[in-house]
Amino acid sequence: MTVQNFIVIYNETFRYIDEKYGPEKLNELWAVISRQWCTHLRNLVEREGLQGMYEYWGGSDGTLNREKAGYSINLEKDEFRIDMKQCPSVAEIKNRGFNVFHRYCEHCPSLYNPVIMSNGFCIEWEIGMENNVPSGICRFVVRKEDKESQKS
Amino acid sequence: MAAIKEWFGLYNVILNWIKTNWGEGAMEDYSRHIAHSCFKEEIGAIRSGGLKEIESRLVCPMRKDGGMVDAESTASQCIICVRKCPSLQFNSISANPNFKNMKDSCEFDFCVNEVIAQECGLVFKGEMLDDGCRWFFFAGENPGGDL
C-alpha cells in the first residue's frame, strides 16, 4: 500500500462498501474513521477551538497546504470558514482517469462534523455537484453554537 | 506531493473494520476488487512491458513514500526486497493508538500483487521479513518451487 495510490483507493473503497454492503454501512465506516483517525483534529479543537481548526487545515503544516489545494481560509472571532476552489482529492481522482464516486465528498462532513460539533460548534456545508458528480468545489462555515437562541 | 503518511494509518482503520465486520474472506474480496479497479494502468503497462515494468510501476511509488526497496529483474523473474516498509515504519512510531501495524495490511499488498501477476500471466509469491517483505514475480511457473 502506498500513499501515492491512496486517494483512488479511498474513492473506490467508498463505492465498494456502498454497493456491496449498503449506504448505511458506508456511513458506519465514516463514523469509525472519524473516531479512530481524526485524533489530531480532535485534540486541536478541544484545546484551541476555531484556532485549532485553522491550524489543522490552514497552518504551515496544515492538510490543505500539504495536499496543495486551491482554497481560501478565514478565521474571525466567532467564525471559521473554508472556500475550496479546487479539491486536490477530487482533482486527483479525475486527473488519473477514475470516476469520482457520487458520495465521495460526503466523507468530509461525516468525518469532521462529529469532532467539531461535539466541541460546541455548528457547521454549514455546501458541496458542489455537476450532473451528480462531485465538482471539487465546496464551502464550510463553523460557528460557535448559540445556546441562548436555541433555548428561545 | 509530500507523502501524507497518516494515510497509512487510515488504510489500517479501513482494513480492520472490514475484517472485524465480515472476516478474512471479505478482506480478500475487497483487496481483489481494489486490485482490479485501481491498478488497471499498472496491469496494462506490465502486460505490455514485461517484468522490467514492475520496478517503475510498483516499486517507485513505495520509494516516493520513503521506502527502501531493492529490485532486481531478469527476463524470467523480478525480485523485490522491501527493506524499510514506509507503512510499517510510520505506524510503529505514530502517536495515534489506532494506527497499529497489522498483518492484514501486508496481506492486502500480497493480494493486490497476486491479482496484478495473474492478470499479466505471471506468478506472485510473497514472504514476510522482520522489517519488511520480499516479493517474487515469475514469468510462468515458479522455477524454484517453494521459496
CSV table of C-alpha atoms in Angstrom, one decimal:
chain,number,residue,atom,x,y,z
A,1,MET,CA,0.0,0.0,0.0
A,2,THR,CA,1.2,3.4,-0.9
A,3,VAL,CA,0.3,7.0,-0.1
A,4,GLN,CA,0.7,7.7,-3.8
A,5,ASN,CA,-2.3,5.5,-4.6
A,6,PHE,CA,-4.3,6.3,-1.5
A,7,ILE,CA,-6.9,8.7,-2.9
A,8,VAL,CA,-8.0,6.5,-5.8
A,9,ILE,CA,-8.2,3.5,-3.4
A,10,TYR,CA,-10.2,5.7,-0.9
A,11,ASN,CA,-12.7,6.6,-3.6
A,12,GLU,CA,-13.1,3.1,-4.8
A,13,THR,CA,-13.4,1.8,-1.2
A,14,PHE,CA,-16.4,4.0,-0.6
A,15,ARG,CA,-18.1,2.9,-3.9
A,16,TYR,CA,-17.4,-0.8,-3.0
A,17,ILE,CA,-18.8,-0.6,0.6
A,18,ASP,CA,-21.9,1.4,-0.6
A,19,GLU,CA,-22.7,-1.0,-3.4
A,20,LYS,CA,-21.8,-4.3,-1.7
A,21,TYR,CA,-23.0,-3.6,1.9
A,22,GLY,CA,-25.3,-0.6,1.5
A,23,PRO,CA,-25.2,3.1,2.1
A,24,GLU,CA,-25.7,2.7,5.9
A,25,LYS,CA,-22.6,0.6,6.2
A,26,LEU,CA,-20.6,3.4,4.4
A,27,ASN,CA,-21.9,5.9,6.9
A,28,GLU,CA,-20.8,3.5,9.6
A,29,LEU,CA,-17.3,3.3,8.1
A,30,TRP,CA,-17.0,7.1,8.1
A,31,ALA,CA,-18.1,7.2,11.7
A,32,VAL,CA,-15.4,4.7,12.6
A,33,ILE,CA,-12.8,6.7,10.7
A,34,SER,CA,-13.9,9.9,12.5
A,35,ARG,CA,-13.4,8.2,15.9
A,36,GLN,CA,-10.2,6.4,15.2
A,37,TRP,CA,-8.4,8.6,12.7
A,38,CYS,CA,-9.4,12.2,13.4
A,39,THR,CA,-7.5,12.3,16.8
A,40,HIS,CA,-5.2,15.2,15.7
A,41,LEU,CA,-8.1,17.4,14.7
A,42,ARG,CA,-10.0,16.4,17.9
A,43,ASN,CA,-7.0,17.4,20.1
A,44,LEU,CA,-6.6,20.7,18.3
A,45,VAL,CA,-10.3,21.6,18.5
A,46,GLU,CA,-10.6,20.6,22.2
A,47,ARG,CA,-7.6,22.7,23.0
A,48,GLU,CA,-7.9,25.7,20.8
A,49,GLY,CA,-11.4,25.7,19.2
A,50,LEU,CA,-11.7,27.7,16.0
A,51,GLN,CA,-7.9,28.5,16.1
A,52,GLY,CA,-7.2,24.7,16.2
A,53,MET,CA,-9.3,24.2,13.1
A,54,TYR,CA,-7.3,26.9,11.3
A,55,GLU,CA,-4.1,25.2,12.3
A,56,TYR,CA,-5.3,21.8,11.2
A,57,TRP,CA,-6.4,22.9,7.7
A,58,GLY,CA,-4.6,26.1,7.0
A,59,GLY,CA,-1.4,26.2,9.2
A,60,SER,CA,2.0,25.8,7.7
A,61,ASP,CA,1.8,22.1,8.3
A,62,GLY,CA,-2.0,22.1,7.6
A,63,THR,CA,-3.5,19.4,5.5
A,64,LEU,CA,-4.6,21.7,2.7
A,65,ASN,CA,-1.1,23.1,2.1
A,66,ARG,CA,0.3,19.7,2.2
A,67,GLU,CA,-2.2,18.5,-0.4
A,68,LYS,CA,-1.7,21.7,-2.5
A,69,ALA,CA,-5.4,22.6,-2.5
A,70,GLY,CA,-6.8,25.6,-4.2
A,71,TYR,CA,-8.7,27.3,-1.4
A,72,SER,CA,-9.2,30.4,0.8
A,73,ILE,CA,-9.5,30.2,4.5
A,74,ASN,CA,-10.7,32.7,7.0
A,75,LEU,CA,-10.7,32.9,10.8
A,76,GLU,CA,-12.7,35.5,12.7
A,77,LYS,CA,-13.6,35.8,16.3
A,78,ASP,CA,-16.7,33.6,16.1
A,79,GLU,CA,-16.4,32.0,12.7
A,80,PHE,CA,-14.1,29.8,10.7
A,81,ARG,CA,-14.6,29.3,7.0
A,82,ILE,CA,-13.0,27.4,4.1
A,83,ASP,CA,-13.9,28.0,0.5
A,84,MET,CA,-12.5,25.1,-1.5
A,85,LYS,CA,-12.0,26.1,-5.1
A,86,GLN,CA,-10.2,23.0,-6.3
A,87,CYS,CA,-10.3,20.0,-4.0
A,88,PRO,CA,-6.9,18.2,-4.5
A,89,SER,CA,-8.5,14.8,-3.8
A,90,VAL,CA,-11.3,15.1,-6.4
A,91,ALA,CA,-8.9,16.6,-8.9
A,92,GLU,CA,-6.5,13.6,-8.4
A,93,ILE,CA,-9.3,11.1,-9.0
A,94,LYS,CA,-10.3,12.8,-12.2
A,95,ASN,CA,-6.8,13.5,-13.4
A,96,ARG,CA,-5.9,9.8,-13.1
A,97,GLY,CA,-8.9,8.8,-15.2
A,98,PHE,CA,-11.1,7.4,-12.4
A,99,ASN,CA,-14.8,8.2,-11.9
A,100,VAL,CA,-15.5,10.1,-8.7
A,101,PHE,CA,-18.0,8.2,-6.6
A,102,HIS,CA,-21.1,10.3,-6.3
A,103,ARG,CA,-21.0,10.2,-2.5
A,104,TYR,CA,-17.2,10.8,-2.3
A,105,CYS,CA,-17.5,14.3,-0.8
A,106,GLU,CA,-19.8,13.2,1.9
A,107,HIS,CA,-16.8,11.7,3.7
A,108,CYS,CA,-15.6,15.2,4.8
A,109,PRO,CA,-18.7,16.2,6.8
A,110,SER,CA,-19.1,12.7,8.0
A,111,LEU,CA,-15.6,12.7,9.4
A,112,TYR,CA,-15.3,16.2,10.7
A,113,ASN,CA,-18.8,17.1,11.9
A,114,PRO,CA,-18.8,14.7,14.9
A,115,VAL,CA,-15.4,16.1,16.0
A,116,ILE,CA,-16.4,19.7,15.7
A,117,MET,CA,-20.0,19.6,16.8
A,118,SER,CA,-19.1,17.6,20.0
A,119,ASN,CA,-17.0,20.7,21.0
A,120,GLY,CA,-19.9,23.2,20.9
A,121,PHE,CA,-19.8,24.4,17.3
A,122,CYS,CA,-22.2,24.2,14.4
A,123,ILE,CA,-21.3,23.7,10.8
A,124,GLU,CA,-22.9,24.5,7.4
A,125,TRP,CA,-21.7,22.7,4.3
A,126,GLU,CA,-22.3,23.4,0.6
A,127,ILE,CA,-20.9,20.7,-1.6
A,128,GLY,CA,-20.8,21.3,-5.3
A,129,MET,CA,-22.0,18.7,-7.7
A,130,GLU,CA,-22.2,18.6,-11.5
A,131,ASN,CA,-24.5,16.0,-13.1
A,132,ASN,CA,-24.4,14.0,-9.8
A,133,VAL,CA,-20.6,14.0,-9.8
A,134,PRO,CA,-18.6,16.0,-7.2
A,135,SER,CA,-17.2,19.1,-8.7
A,136,GLY,CA,-14.4,19.6,-6.2
A,137,ILE,CA,-15.8,22.9,-5.1
A,138,CYS,CA,-17.2,23.2,-1.6
A,139,ARG,CA,-17.6,25.6,1.3
A,140,PHE,CA,-17.9,25.1,5.0
A,141,VAL,CA,-18.5,27.5,7.8
A,142,VAL,CA,-18.1,26.8,11.5
A,143,ARG,CA,-19.6,29.0,14.2
A,144,LYS,CA,-19.9,28.8,17.9
A,145,GLU,CA,-23.2,27.2,18.8
A,146,ASP,CA,-25.6,29.8,20.0
A,147,LYS,CA,-27.2,28.1,23.1
A,148,GLU,CA,-29.2,31.2,24.1
A,149,SER,CA,-31.1,31.3,20.8
A,150,GLN,CA,-31.7,27.5,20.9
A,151,LYS,CA,-33.4,28.0,24.3
A,152,SER,CA,-35.8,30.6,23.0
B,1,MET,CA,3.3,15.9,-3.3
B,2,ALA,CA,5.0,15.0,0.0
B,3,ALA,CA,3.7,11.7,1.3
B,4,ILE,CA,0.9,12.2,3.8
B,5,LYS,CA,1.9,9.3,5.9
B,6,GLU,CA,-1.1,9.5,8.2
B,7,TRP,CA,-2.9,7.8,5.3
B,8,PHE,CA,-1.1,4.6,6.2
B,9,GLY,CA,-3.0,4.6,9.4
B,10,LEU,CA,-6.2,5.2,7.6
B,11,TYR,CA,-5.6,2.1,5.4
B,12,ASN,CA,-5.4,0.1,8.6
B,13,VAL,CA,-8.6,1.5,10.1
B,14,ILE,CA,-10.4,0.5,6.9
B,15,LEU,CA,-8.9,-3.0,6.6
B,16,ASN,CA,-9.5,-3.6,10.3
B,17,TRP,CA,-13.1,-2.5,10.0
B,18,ILE,CA,-13.8,-4.8,7.1
B,19,LYS,CA,-12.2,-7.8,8.8
B,20,THR,CA,-14.0,-7.1,12.1
B,21,ASN,CA,-17.4,-6.9,10.3
B,22,TRP,CA,-17.2,-9.6,7.7
B,23,GLY,CA,-14.0,-11.7,8.3
B,24,GLU,CA,-10.9,-12.5,6.3
B,25,GLY,CA,-12.7,-13.7,3.2
B,26,ALA,CA,-14.3,-10.3,2.9
B,27,MET,CA,-11.0,-8.6,3.3
B,28,GLU,CA,-9.6,-10.7,0.5
B,29,ASP,CA,-12.6,-9.9,-1.7
B,30,TYR,CA,-12.1,-6.2,-1.1
B,31,SER,CA,-8.3,-6.4,-1.8
B,32,ARG,CA,-9.0,-8.2,-5.1
B,33,HIS,CA,-11.6,-5.7,-6.1
B,34,ILE,CA,-9.2,-2.8,-5.4
B,35,ALA,CA,-6.5,-4.5,-7.5
B,36,HIS,CA,-8.9,-5.0,-10.4
B,37,SER,CA,-10.4,-1.5,-10.2
B,38,CYS,CA,-7.4,0.7,-9.2
B,39,PHE,CA,-4.5,-1.0,-10.9
B,40,LYS,CA,-5.6,-1.2,-14.5
B,41,GLU,CA,-2.9,1.1,-15.7
B,42,GLU,CA,-0.2,-0.8,-13.9
B,43,ILE,CA,-1.6,-4.1,-15.2
B,44,GLY,CA,-1.6,-2.8,-18.8
B,45,ALA,CA,2.0,-1.5,-18.5
B,46,ILE,CA,3.4,-4.7,-17.1
B,47,ARG,CA,1.4,-6.8,-19.6
B,48,SER,CA,3.0,-4.9,-22.5
B,49,GLY,CA,6.4,-4.0,-21.0
B,50,GLY,CA,7.1,-7.3,-19.1
B,51,LEU,CA,8.8,-7.8,-15.7
B,52,LYS,CA,11.0,-4.8,-16.0
B,53,GLU,CA,7.9,-2.6,-15.7
B,54,ILE,CA,7.3,-3.8,-12.2
B,55,GLU,CA,10.0,-1.7,-10.8
B,56,SER,CA,8.6,1.6,-12.2
B,57,ARG,CA,5.0,0.7,-11.6
B,58,LEU,CA,5.1,-1.0,-8.1
B,59,VAL,CA,8.4,-0.1,-6.6
B,60,CYS,CA,8.8,3.6,-7.4
B,61,PRO,CA,5.6,4.6,-5.6
B,62,MET,CA,7.0,2.9,-2.4
B,63,ARG,CA,10.2,4.8,-2.8
B,64,LYS,CA,8.3,8.1,-3.2
B,65,ASP,CA,6.7,7.3,0.2
B,66,GLY,CA,10.1,6.9,1.8
B,67,GLY,CA,10.5,3.2,1.5
B,68,MET,CA,13.9,1.5,1.0
B,69,VAL,CA,13.3,-1.1,-1.7
B,70,ASP,CA,15.7,-3.1,-3.9
B,71,ALA,CA,14.6,-4.5,-7.2
B,72,GLU,CA,16.3,-7.0,-9.5
B,73,SER,CA,14.8,-8.1,-12.8
B,74,THR,CA,15.8,-10.7,-15.3
B,75,ALA,CA,13.9,-12.0,-18.3
B,76,SER,CA,12.1,-14.5,-16.2
B,77,GLN,CA,11.7,-13.0,-12.7
B,78,CYS,CA,11.6,-9.9,-10.7
B,79,ILE,CA,12.6,-10.0,-7.0
B,80,ILE,CA,11.8,-7.0,-4.8
B,81,CYS,CA,13.1,-6.7,-1.3
B,82,VAL,CA,11.3,-4.1,0.9
B,83,ARG,CA,14.0,-3.4,3.4
B,84,LYS,CA,12.2,-0.5,5.1
B,85,CYS,CA,8.4,-0.5,4.6
B,86,PRO,CA,7.1,3.1,4.9
B,87,SER,CA,3.7,1.9,6.2
B,88,LEU,CA,5.2,-0.3,8.9
B,89,GLN,CA,7.7,2.4,9.8
B,90,PHE,CA,5.0,5.1,10.1
B,91,ASN,CA,2.5,3.1,12.1
B,92,SER,CA,5.2,1.8,14.5
B,93,ILE,CA,6.0,5.4,15.6
B,94,SER,CA,2.6,7.1,15.3
B,95,ALA,CA,1.1,8.7,18.4
B,96,ASN,CA,-2.4,7.6,17.3
B,97,PRO,CA,-3.1,4.4,19.3
B,98,ASN,CA,-5.4,3.2,16.5
B,99,PHE,CA,-2.6,3.1,13.9
B,100,LYS,CA,-1.4,-0.4,14.8
B,101,ASN,CA,0.7,-2.5,12.5
B,102,MET,CA,-1.4,-5.4,11.4
B,103,LYS,CA,-0.5,-8.5,9.5
B,104,ASP,CA,-3.6,-7.8,7.3
B,105,SER,CA,-2.1,-4.7,5.8
B,106,CYS,CA,0.7,-6.8,4.3
B,107,GLU,CA,-1.8,-9.4,3.1
B,108,PHE,CA,-3.6,-6.6,1.3
B,109,ASP,CA,-0.4,-5.8,-0.7
B,110,PHE,CA,0.2,-9.5,-1.4
B,111,CYS,CA,-3.3,-10.0,-2.6
B,112,VAL,CA,-3.1,-6.9,-4.9
B,113,ASN,CA,0.2,-8.2,-6.3
B,114,GLU,CA,-1.2,-11.6,-6.8
B,115,VAL,CA,-4.1,-10.2,-8.9
B,116,ILE,CA,-1.7,-8.0,-10.9
B,117,ALA,CA,0.5,-11.0,-11.6
B,118,GLN,CA,-2.4,-13.2,-12.6
B,119,GLU,CA,-3.7,-10.5,-15.0
B,120,CYS,CA,-0.2,-10.3,-16.5
B,121,GLY,CA,0.3,-14.0,-16.9
B,122,LEU,CA,2.9,-14.1,-14.0
B,123,VAL,CA,3.1,-15.9,-10.7
B,124,PHE,CA,3.5,-13.9,-7.5
B,125,LYS,CA,4.8,-15.1,-4.1
B,126,GLY,CA,5.3,-13.0,-1.0
B,127,GLU,CA,7.4,-13.6,2.0
B,128,MET,CA,7.4,-11.7,5.3
B,129,LEU,CA,10.7,-10.5,6.8
B,130,ASP,CA,11.3,-8.9,10.2
B,131,ASP,CA,11.2,-5.3,9.0
B,132,GLY,CA,9.7,-5.7,5.5
B,133,CYS,CA,9.0,-8.3,3.0
B,134,ARG,CA,10.1,-9.9,-0.3
B,135,TRP,CA,8.0,-10.1,-3.5
B,136,PHE,CA,8.7,-12.6,-6.2
B,137,PHE,CA,7.2,-12.2,-9.7
B,138,PHE,CA,7.9,-15.1,-12.0
B,139,ALA,CA,7.2,-15.5,-15.7
B,140,GLY,CA,5.1,-18.7,-15.9
B,141,GLU,CA,5.8,-21.5,-13.4
B,142,ASN,CA,8.0,-20.7,-10.3
B,143,PRO,CA,11.2,-22.4,-11.3
B,144,GLY,CA,12.4,-22.6,-7.7
B,145,GLY,CA,9.3,-24.4,-6.3
B,146,ASP,CA,8.7,-23.4,-2.7
B,147,LEU,CA,10.5,-20.3,-1.5
